[in-house]
Short mmCIF file of C-alpha atoms and ligand atoms in Angstrom, two decimals:
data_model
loop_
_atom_site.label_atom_id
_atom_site.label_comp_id
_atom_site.label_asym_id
_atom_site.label_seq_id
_atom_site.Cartn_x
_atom_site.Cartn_y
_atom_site.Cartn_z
CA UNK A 1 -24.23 -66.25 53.79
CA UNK A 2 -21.15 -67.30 55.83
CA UNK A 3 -19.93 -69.18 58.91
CA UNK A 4 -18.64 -66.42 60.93
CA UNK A 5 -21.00 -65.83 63.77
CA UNK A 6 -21.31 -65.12 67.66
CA UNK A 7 -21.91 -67.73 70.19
CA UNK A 8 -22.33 -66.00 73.62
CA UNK A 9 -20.57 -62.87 72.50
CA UNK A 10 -17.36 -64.68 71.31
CA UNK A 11 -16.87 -64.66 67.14
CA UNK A 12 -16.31 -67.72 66.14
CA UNK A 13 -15.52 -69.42 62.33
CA UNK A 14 -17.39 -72.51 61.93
CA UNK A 15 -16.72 -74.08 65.39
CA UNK A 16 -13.60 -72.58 66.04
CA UNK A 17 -13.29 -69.80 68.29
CA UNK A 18 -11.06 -66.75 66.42
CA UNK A 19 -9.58 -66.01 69.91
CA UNK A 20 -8.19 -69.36 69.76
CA UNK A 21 -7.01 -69.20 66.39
CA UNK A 22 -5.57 -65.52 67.41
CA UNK A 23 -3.34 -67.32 70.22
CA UNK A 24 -2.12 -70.06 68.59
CA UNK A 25 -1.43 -68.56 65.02
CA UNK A 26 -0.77 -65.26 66.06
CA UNK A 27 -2.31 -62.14 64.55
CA UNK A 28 -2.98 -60.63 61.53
CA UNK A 29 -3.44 -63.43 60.31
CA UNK A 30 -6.24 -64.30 57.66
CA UNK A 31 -8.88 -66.74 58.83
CA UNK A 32 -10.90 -68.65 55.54
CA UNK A 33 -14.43 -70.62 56.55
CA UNK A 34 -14.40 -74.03 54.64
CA UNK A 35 -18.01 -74.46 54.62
CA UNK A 36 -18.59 -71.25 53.39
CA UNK A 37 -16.12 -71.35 50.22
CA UNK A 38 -17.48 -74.88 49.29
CA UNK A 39 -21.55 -73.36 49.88
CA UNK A 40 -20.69 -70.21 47.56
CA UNK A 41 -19.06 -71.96 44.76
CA UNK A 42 -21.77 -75.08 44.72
CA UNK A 43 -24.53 -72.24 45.07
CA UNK A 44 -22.70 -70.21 41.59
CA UNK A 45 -22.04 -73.69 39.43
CA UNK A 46 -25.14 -74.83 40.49
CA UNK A 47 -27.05 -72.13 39.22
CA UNK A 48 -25.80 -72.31 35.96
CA UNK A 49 -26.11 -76.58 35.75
CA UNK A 50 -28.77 -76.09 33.18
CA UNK A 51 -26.59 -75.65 30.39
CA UNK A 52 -22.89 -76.71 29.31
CA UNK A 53 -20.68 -74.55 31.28
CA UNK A 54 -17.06 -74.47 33.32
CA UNK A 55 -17.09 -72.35 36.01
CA UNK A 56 -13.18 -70.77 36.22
CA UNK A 57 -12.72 -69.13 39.57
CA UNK A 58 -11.05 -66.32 39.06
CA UNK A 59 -7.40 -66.95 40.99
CA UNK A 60 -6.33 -63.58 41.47
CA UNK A 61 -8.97 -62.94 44.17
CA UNK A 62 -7.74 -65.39 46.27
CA UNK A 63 -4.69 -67.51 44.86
CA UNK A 64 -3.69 -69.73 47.86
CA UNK A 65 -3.24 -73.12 46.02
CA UNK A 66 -4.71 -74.94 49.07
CA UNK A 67 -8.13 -72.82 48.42
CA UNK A 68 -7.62 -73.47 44.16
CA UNK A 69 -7.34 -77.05 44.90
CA UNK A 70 -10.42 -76.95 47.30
CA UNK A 71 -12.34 -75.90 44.17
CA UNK A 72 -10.55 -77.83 41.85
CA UNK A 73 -12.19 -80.87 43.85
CA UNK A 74 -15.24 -79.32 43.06
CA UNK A 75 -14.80 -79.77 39.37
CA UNK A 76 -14.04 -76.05 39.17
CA UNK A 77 -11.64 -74.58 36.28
CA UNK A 78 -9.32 -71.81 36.52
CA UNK A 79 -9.31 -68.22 34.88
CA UNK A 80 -5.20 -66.84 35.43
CA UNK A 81 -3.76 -63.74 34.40
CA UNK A 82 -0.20 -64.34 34.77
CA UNK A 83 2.16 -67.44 34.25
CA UNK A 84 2.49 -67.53 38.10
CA UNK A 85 -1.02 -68.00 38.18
CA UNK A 86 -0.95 -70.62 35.75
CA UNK A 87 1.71 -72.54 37.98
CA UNK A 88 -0.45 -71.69 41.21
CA UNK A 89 -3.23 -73.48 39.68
CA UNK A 90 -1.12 -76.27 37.70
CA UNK A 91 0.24 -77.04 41.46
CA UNK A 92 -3.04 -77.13 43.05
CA UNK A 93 -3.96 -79.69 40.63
CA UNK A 94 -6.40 -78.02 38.00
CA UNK A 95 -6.15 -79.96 34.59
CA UNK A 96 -4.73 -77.15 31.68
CA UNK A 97 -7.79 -78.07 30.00
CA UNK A 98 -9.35 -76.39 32.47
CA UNK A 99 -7.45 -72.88 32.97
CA UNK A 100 -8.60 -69.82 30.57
CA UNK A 101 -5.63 -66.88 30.44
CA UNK A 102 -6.82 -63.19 30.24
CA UNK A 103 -5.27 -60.29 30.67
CA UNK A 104 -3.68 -57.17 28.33
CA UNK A 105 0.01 -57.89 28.94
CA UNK A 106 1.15 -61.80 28.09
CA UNK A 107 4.89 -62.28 27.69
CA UNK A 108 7.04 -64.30 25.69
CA UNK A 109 7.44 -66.54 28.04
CA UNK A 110 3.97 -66.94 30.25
CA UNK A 111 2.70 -67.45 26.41
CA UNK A 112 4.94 -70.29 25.54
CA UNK A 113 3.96 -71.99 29.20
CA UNK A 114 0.29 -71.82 28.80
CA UNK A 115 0.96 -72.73 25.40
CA UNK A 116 2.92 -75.78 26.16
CA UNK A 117 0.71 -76.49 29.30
CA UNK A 118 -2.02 -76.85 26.78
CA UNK A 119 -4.71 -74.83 28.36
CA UNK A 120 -8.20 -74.63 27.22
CA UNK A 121 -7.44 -70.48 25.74
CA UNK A 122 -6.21 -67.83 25.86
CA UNK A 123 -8.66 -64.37 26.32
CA UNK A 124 -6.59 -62.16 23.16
CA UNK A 125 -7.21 -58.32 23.71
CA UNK A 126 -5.23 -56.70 21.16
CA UNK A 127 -4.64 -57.42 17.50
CA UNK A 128 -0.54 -57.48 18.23
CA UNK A 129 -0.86 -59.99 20.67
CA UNK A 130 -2.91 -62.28 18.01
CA UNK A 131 -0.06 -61.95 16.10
CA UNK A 132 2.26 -62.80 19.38
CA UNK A 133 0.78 -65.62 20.12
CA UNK A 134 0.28 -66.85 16.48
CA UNK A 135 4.06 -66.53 16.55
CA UNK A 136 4.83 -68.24 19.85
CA UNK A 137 2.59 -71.39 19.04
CA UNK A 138 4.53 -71.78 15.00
CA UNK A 139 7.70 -71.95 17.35
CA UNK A 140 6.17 -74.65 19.33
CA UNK A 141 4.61 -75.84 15.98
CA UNK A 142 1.18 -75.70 18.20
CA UNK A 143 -1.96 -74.05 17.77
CA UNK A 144 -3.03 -71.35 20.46
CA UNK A 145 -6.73 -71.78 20.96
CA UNK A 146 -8.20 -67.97 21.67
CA UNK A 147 -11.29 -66.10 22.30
CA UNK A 148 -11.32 -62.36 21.87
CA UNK A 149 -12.10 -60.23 24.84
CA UNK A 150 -13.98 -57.49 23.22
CA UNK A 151 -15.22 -54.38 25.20
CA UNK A 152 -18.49 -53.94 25.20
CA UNK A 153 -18.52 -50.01 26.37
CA UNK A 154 -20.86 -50.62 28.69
CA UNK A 155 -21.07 -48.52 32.43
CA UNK A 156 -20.59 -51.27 35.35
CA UNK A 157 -21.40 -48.60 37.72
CA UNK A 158 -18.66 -49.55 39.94
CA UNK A 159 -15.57 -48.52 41.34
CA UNK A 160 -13.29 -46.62 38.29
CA UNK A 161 -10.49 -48.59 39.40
CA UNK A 162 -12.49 -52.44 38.81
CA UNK A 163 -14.44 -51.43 36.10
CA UNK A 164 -13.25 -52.36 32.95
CA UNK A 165 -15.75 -52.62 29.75
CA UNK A 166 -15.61 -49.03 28.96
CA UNK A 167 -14.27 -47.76 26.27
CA UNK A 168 -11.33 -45.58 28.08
CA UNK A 169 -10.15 -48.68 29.55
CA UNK A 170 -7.52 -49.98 28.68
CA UNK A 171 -8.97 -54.23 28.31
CA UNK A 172 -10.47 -55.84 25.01
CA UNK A 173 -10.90 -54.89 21.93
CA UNK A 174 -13.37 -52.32 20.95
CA UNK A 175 -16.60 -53.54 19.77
CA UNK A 176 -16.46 -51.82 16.36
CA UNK A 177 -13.12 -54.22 15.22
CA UNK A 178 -13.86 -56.96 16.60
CA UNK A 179 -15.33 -58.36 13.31
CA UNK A 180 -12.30 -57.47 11.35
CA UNK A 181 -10.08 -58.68 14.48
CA UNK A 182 -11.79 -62.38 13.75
CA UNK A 183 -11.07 -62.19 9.83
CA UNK A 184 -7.36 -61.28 11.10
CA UNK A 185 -7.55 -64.50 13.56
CA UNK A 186 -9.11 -66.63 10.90
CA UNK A 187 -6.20 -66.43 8.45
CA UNK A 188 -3.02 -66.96 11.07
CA UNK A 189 -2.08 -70.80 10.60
CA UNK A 190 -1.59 -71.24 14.04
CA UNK A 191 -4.44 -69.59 15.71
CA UNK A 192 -7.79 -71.80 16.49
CA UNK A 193 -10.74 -69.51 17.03
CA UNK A 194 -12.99 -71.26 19.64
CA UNK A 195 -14.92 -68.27 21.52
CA UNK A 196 -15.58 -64.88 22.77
CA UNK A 197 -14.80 -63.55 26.39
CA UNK A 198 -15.84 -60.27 27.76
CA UNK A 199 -15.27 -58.97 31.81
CA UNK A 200 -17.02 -55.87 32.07
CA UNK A 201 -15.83 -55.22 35.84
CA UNK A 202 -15.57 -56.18 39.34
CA UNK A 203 -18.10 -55.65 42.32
CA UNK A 204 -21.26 -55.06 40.61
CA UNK A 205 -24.71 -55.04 42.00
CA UNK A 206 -27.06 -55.18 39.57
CA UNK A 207 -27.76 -57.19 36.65
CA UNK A 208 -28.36 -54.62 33.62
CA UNK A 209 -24.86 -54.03 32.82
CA UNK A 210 -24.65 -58.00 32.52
CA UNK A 211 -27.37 -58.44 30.28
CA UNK A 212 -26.56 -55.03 28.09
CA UNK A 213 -23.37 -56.65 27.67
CA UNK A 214 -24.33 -60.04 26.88
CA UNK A 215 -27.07 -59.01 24.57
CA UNK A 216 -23.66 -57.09 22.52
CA UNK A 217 -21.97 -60.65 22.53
CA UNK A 218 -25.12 -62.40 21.30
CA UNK A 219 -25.35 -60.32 18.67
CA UNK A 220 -21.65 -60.69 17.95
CA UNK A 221 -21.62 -64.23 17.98
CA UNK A 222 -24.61 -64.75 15.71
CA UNK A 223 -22.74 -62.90 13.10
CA UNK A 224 -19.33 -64.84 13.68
CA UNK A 225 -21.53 -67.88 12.79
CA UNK A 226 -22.89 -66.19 9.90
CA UNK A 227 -19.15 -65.53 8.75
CA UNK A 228 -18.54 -69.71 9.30
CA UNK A 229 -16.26 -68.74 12.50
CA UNK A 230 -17.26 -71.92 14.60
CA UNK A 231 -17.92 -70.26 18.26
CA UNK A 232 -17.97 -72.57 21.02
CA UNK A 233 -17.33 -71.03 24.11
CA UNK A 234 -18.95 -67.60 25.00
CA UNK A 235 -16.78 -66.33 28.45
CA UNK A 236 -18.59 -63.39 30.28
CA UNK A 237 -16.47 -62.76 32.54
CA UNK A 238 -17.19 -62.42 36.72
CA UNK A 239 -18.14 -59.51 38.50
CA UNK A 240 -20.83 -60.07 40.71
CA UNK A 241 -20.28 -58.45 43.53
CA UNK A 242 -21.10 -59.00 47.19
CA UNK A 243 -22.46 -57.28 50.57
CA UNK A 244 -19.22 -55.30 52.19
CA UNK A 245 -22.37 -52.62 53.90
CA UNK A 246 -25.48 -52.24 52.59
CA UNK A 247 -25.40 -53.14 49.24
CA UNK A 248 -27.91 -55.46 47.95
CA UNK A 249 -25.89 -57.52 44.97
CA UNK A 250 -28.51 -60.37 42.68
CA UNK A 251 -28.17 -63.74 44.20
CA UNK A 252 -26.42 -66.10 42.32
CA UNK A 253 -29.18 -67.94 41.02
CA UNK A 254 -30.73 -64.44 39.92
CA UNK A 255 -27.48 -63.12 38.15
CA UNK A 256 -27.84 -66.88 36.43
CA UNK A 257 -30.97 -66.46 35.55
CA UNK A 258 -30.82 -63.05 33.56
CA UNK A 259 -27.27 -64.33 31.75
CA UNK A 260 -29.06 -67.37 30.75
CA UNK A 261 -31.99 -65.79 29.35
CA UNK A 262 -29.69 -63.07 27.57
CA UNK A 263 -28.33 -65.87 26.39
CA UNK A 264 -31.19 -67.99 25.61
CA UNK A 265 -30.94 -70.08 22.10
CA UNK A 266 -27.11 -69.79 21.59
CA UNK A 267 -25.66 -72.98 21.85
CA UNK A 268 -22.48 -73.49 23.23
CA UNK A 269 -20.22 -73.91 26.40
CA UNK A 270 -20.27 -70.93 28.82
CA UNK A 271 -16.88 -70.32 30.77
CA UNK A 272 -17.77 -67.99 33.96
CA UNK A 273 -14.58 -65.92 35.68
CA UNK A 274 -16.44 -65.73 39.59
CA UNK A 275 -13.60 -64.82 41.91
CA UNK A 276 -14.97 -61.87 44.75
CA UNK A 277 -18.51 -63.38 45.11
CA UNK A 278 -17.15 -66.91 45.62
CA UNK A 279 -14.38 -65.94 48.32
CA UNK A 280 -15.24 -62.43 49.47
CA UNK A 281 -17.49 -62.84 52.48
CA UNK A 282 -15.71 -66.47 53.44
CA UNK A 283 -13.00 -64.69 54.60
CA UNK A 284 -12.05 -62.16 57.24
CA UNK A 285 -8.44 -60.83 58.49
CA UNK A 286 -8.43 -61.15 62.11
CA UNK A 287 -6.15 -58.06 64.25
CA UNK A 288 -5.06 -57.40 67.40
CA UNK A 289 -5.33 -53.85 68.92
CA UNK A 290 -1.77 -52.17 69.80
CA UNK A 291 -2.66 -49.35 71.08
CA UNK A 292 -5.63 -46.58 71.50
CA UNK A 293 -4.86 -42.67 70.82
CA UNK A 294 -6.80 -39.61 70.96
CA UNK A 295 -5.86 -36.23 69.43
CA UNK A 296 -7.76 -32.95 68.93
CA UNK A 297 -10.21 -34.51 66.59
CA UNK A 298 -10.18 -38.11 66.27
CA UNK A 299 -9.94 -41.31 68.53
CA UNK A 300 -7.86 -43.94 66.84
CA UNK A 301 -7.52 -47.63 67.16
CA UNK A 302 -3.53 -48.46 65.85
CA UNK A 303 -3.84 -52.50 65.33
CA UNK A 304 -1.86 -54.98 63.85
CA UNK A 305 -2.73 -55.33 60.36
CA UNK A 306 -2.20 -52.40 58.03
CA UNK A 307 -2.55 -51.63 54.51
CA UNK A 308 0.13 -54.14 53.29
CA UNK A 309 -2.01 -56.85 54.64
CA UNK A 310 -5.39 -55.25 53.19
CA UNK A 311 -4.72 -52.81 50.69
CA UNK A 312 -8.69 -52.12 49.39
CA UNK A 313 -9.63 -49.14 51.92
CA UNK A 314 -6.55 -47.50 51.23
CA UNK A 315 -6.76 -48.36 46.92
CA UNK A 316 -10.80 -47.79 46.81
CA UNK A 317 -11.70 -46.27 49.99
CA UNK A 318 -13.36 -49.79 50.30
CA UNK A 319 -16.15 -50.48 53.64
CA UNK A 320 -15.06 -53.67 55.64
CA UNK A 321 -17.08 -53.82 58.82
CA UNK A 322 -15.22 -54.49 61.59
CA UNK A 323 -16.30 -56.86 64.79
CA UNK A 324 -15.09 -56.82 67.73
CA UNK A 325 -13.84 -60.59 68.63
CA UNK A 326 -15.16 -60.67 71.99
CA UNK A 327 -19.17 -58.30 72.42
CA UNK A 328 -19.22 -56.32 75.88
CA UNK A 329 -22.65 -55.54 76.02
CA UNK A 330 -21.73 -53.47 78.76
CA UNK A 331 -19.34 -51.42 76.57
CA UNK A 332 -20.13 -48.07 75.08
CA UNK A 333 -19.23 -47.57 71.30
CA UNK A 334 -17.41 -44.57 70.17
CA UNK A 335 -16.56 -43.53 66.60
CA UNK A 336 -12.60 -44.20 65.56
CA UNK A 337 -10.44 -44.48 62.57
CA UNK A 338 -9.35 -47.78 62.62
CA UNK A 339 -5.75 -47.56 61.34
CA UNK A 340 -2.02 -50.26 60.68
CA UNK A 341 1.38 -49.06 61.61
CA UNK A 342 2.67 -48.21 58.27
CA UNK A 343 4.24 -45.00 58.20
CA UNK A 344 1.40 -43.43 55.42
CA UNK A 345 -1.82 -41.27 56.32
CA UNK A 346 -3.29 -43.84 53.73
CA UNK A 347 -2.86 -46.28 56.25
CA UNK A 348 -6.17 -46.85 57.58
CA UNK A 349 -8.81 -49.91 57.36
CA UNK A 350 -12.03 -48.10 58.77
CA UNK A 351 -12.54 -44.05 59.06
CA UNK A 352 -15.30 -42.67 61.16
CA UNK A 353 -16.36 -45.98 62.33
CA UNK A 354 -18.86 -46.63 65.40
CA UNK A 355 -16.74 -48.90 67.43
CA UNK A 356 -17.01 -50.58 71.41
CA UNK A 357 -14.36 -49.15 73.04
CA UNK A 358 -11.26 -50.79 72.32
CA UNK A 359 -8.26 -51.38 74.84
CA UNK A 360 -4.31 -53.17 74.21
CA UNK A 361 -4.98 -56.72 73.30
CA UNK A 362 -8.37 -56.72 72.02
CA UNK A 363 -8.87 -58.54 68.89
CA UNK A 364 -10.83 -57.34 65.77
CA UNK A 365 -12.40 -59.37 62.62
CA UNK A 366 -12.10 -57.74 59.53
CA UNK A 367 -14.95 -58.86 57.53
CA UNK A 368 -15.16 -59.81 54.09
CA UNK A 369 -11.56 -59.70 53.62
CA UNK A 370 -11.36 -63.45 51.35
CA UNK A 371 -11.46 -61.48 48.19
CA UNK A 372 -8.10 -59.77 46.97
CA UNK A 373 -7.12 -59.56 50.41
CA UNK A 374 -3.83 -61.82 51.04
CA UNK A 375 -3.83 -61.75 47.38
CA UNK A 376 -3.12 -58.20 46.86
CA UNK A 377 -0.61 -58.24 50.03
CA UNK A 378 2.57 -56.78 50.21
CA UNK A 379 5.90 -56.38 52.26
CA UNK A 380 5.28 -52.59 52.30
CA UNK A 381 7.50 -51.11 55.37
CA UNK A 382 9.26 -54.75 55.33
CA UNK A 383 6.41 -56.32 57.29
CA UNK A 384 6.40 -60.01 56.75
CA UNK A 385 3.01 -61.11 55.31
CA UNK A 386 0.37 -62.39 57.33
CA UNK A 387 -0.30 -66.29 57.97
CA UNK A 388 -3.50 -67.52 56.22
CA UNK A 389 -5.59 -70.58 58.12
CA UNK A 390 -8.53 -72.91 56.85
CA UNK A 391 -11.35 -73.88 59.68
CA UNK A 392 -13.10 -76.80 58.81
CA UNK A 393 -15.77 -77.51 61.55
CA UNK A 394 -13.56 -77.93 65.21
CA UNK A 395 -10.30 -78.04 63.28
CA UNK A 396 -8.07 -75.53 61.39
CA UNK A 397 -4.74 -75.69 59.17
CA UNK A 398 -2.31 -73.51 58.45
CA UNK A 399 -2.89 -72.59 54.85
CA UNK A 400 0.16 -70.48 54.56
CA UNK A 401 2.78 -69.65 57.29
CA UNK A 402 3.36 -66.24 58.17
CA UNK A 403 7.05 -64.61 57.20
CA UNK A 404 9.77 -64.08 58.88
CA UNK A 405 12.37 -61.25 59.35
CA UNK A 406 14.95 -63.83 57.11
CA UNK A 407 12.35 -64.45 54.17
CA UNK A 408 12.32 -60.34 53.97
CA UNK A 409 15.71 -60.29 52.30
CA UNK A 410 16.15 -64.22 50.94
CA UNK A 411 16.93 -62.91 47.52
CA UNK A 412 18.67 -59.64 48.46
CA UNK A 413 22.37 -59.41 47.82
CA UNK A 414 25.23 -57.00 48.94
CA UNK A 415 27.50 -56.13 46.18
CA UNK A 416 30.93 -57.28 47.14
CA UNK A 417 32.31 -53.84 46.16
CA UNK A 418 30.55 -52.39 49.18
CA UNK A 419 32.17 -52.11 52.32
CA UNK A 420 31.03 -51.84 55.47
C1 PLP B 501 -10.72 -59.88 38.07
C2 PLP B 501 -11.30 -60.67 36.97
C3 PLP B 501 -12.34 -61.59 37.22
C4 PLP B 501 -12.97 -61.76 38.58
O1 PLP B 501 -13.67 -60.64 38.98
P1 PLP B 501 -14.59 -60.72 40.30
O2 PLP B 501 -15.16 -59.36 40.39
O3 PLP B 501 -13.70 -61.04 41.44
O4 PLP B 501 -15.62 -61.75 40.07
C5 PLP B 501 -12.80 -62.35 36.17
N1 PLP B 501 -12.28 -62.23 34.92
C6 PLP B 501 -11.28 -61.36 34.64
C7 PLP B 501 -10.75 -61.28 33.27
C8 PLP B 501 -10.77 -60.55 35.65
O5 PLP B 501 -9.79 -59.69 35.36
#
């Protein structure tokens, strides 16, 4: 479900018009729908208000702080994999208590900020960086309270690149040690054990994995207790994925529904890492068509966004549908590689794509473009990044300005010893 829709062959977000937004912002630009972000993320916590739970949006798939502190007025938590995530969501306002740290690769000091920030734990996937961070917190003279993210080796069925439970991948610790891993954890002074965490992938459409991985955990956790290791929090992770085409993800309350009953008689608090199915389909990246070009064998549409502004066609041959702004009924359709002006064949945002014909001006909506979208922008072929905008009913803001030419090289500098 989301607010994008056509009134009399116009697309508009919420009330707003993306034409109008397209004049006045300028283009690409990405376009987020308030109601929609606030619907998905009341629709996921609300499905799991039966039991004690935070749910931690996940801020890497969208990290705007003006869209963290949106949820953080919903009572959401964070779940950060980087000290500049932890200051994204410290700035939008998200109490540490709040903010759960994953990720394979913590330094020194992103571990001595969450640390001192006091956050609610930190997701440990190796035994060296138990010892790290046992290390980091005696400096402090703190204790580091940790879950283990243990892999479960189970098959998301997704994308290789997003999944991440298996055992070739490089996250968690492997199933077999993660009982001795615990003893190790037990005995460090400064280490407080207070859960287990496990993110088996991104993007996936069916519940099984969930539940096959969940029913490992269970089993895991049932033993811990046995062993007198007091587990409070059981983390599993986000991954549900959404509709890009024709996929057919669980609903919320149906993903809900199977973790809880995997779950069913374990008491304690569940921490939940949603990030694509909360902001994927609220956003879209809104284009402008440069210019049309035919050669032997293809038609292509050159627009203004490229993959700097939307990496995940070029990274996972991702589907984004693509809508015209303004319907012709009158107009054929014709099938076109939708492609940016970055100077890479890779460059490309639809391939083979049944398309109205398309002239200099026209604008296009990239759909579903809220999850790691802006997020996983770059500068690639110094373009400055896009501007990002929040509708709210009739009105908009500016969520983030676009860049200019001069933020391109703020922090270069020119050696003195060249000459020119
Ligand atoms: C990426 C990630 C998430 C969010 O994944 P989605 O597929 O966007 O829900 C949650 N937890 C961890 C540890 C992640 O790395």
């Amino acid at each position: 479900m989301h607010h994008f829709h056509y009134v009399s062959h116009t697309l508009f977000c919420e009330e707003v018009p993306l034409s109008k937004i397209a004049e006045e912002v300028g283009t690409p630009c990405y376009v987020y729908s308030h109601a929609t972000l606030v619907h998905h993320f009341r629709v996921f916590d609300g499905a799991f208000s039966s039991v004690e739970h935070h749910t931690c949006f996940a801020v890497k798939a969208n990290s705007n702080i003006a869209i963290l502190s949106l949820f953080g007025s919903m009572g959401a938590g964070m779940d950060i994999v980087s000290g500049g995530e932890l200051y994204r969501a410290r700035k939008a306002g998200i109490p540490a208590k709040k903010i759960v740290y994953s990720g394979v690769g913590k330094s020194i000091q992103e571990i001595d900020y969450a640390l001192s920030e006091g956050i609610l734990m930190f997701n440990i996937e190796s035994f060296e960086e138990l010892e790290r961070i046992n290390e980091r917190a005696r400096e402090l003279g703190l204790r580091a309270p940790i879950a283990l993210r243990v892999n479960p080796d189970v098959d998301p069925k997704t994308h290789p690149y997003i999944s991440t439970g298996m055992k070739k991948n490089k996250f968690g610790i492997d199933m077999k040690f993660a009982l001795e891993a615990y003893e190790v954890a037990k005995k460090l002074d400064y280490i407080e054990i207070v859960g287990v965490d496990c993110h088996i992938g991104s993007q996936l459409t069916d519940v099984a994995p969930f539940v096959e991985a969940i029913g490992k955990i269970r089993e895991l956790v049932n033993e811990l207790r046995r062993r007198n290791i007091d587990i409070r929090y059981v983390d599993i992770g986000g991954g549900l994925g959404i509709t890009y085409d024709r996929e057919e993800p669980p609903h919320p309350m149906e993903y809900a529904e199977a973790v809880l009953n995997a779950m069913r008689g374990l008491n304690c608090c569940f921490i939940l890492e949603p990030g694509r199915v909360i902001v994927g389909n609220a956003g879209i990246l809104l284009t402008k068509v440069l210019y049309t070009k035919k050669t032997p064998t293809k038609k292509f549409v050159i627009v203004d966004a490229a993959m700097n502004d939307l990496i995940r066609p070029s990274l996972y041959n991702a589907f984004h549908a693509i809508w015209p702004v303004h319907l012709d009924p009158s107009k054929e359709e014709e099938v076109v590689d939708v492609v940016g002006p970055i100077c890479e064949s890779g460059d490309f945002l639809a391939r083979e794509r049944p398309l109205q014909i398309q002239a200099y001006g026209d604008l296009l909506a990239v759909m579903s473009a809220g999850a790691y979208g802006f997020s996983m922008s770059s500068n690639y072929n110094s373009r400055p990044r896009a501007a990002e905008v929040l509708v709210r009913g009739r009105d908009y803001e500016i969520i983030r300005e676009r860049e200019s030419w001069k933020d391109l090289i703020q922090l270069e500098r020119i050696p003195k010893w060249i000459n020119l």
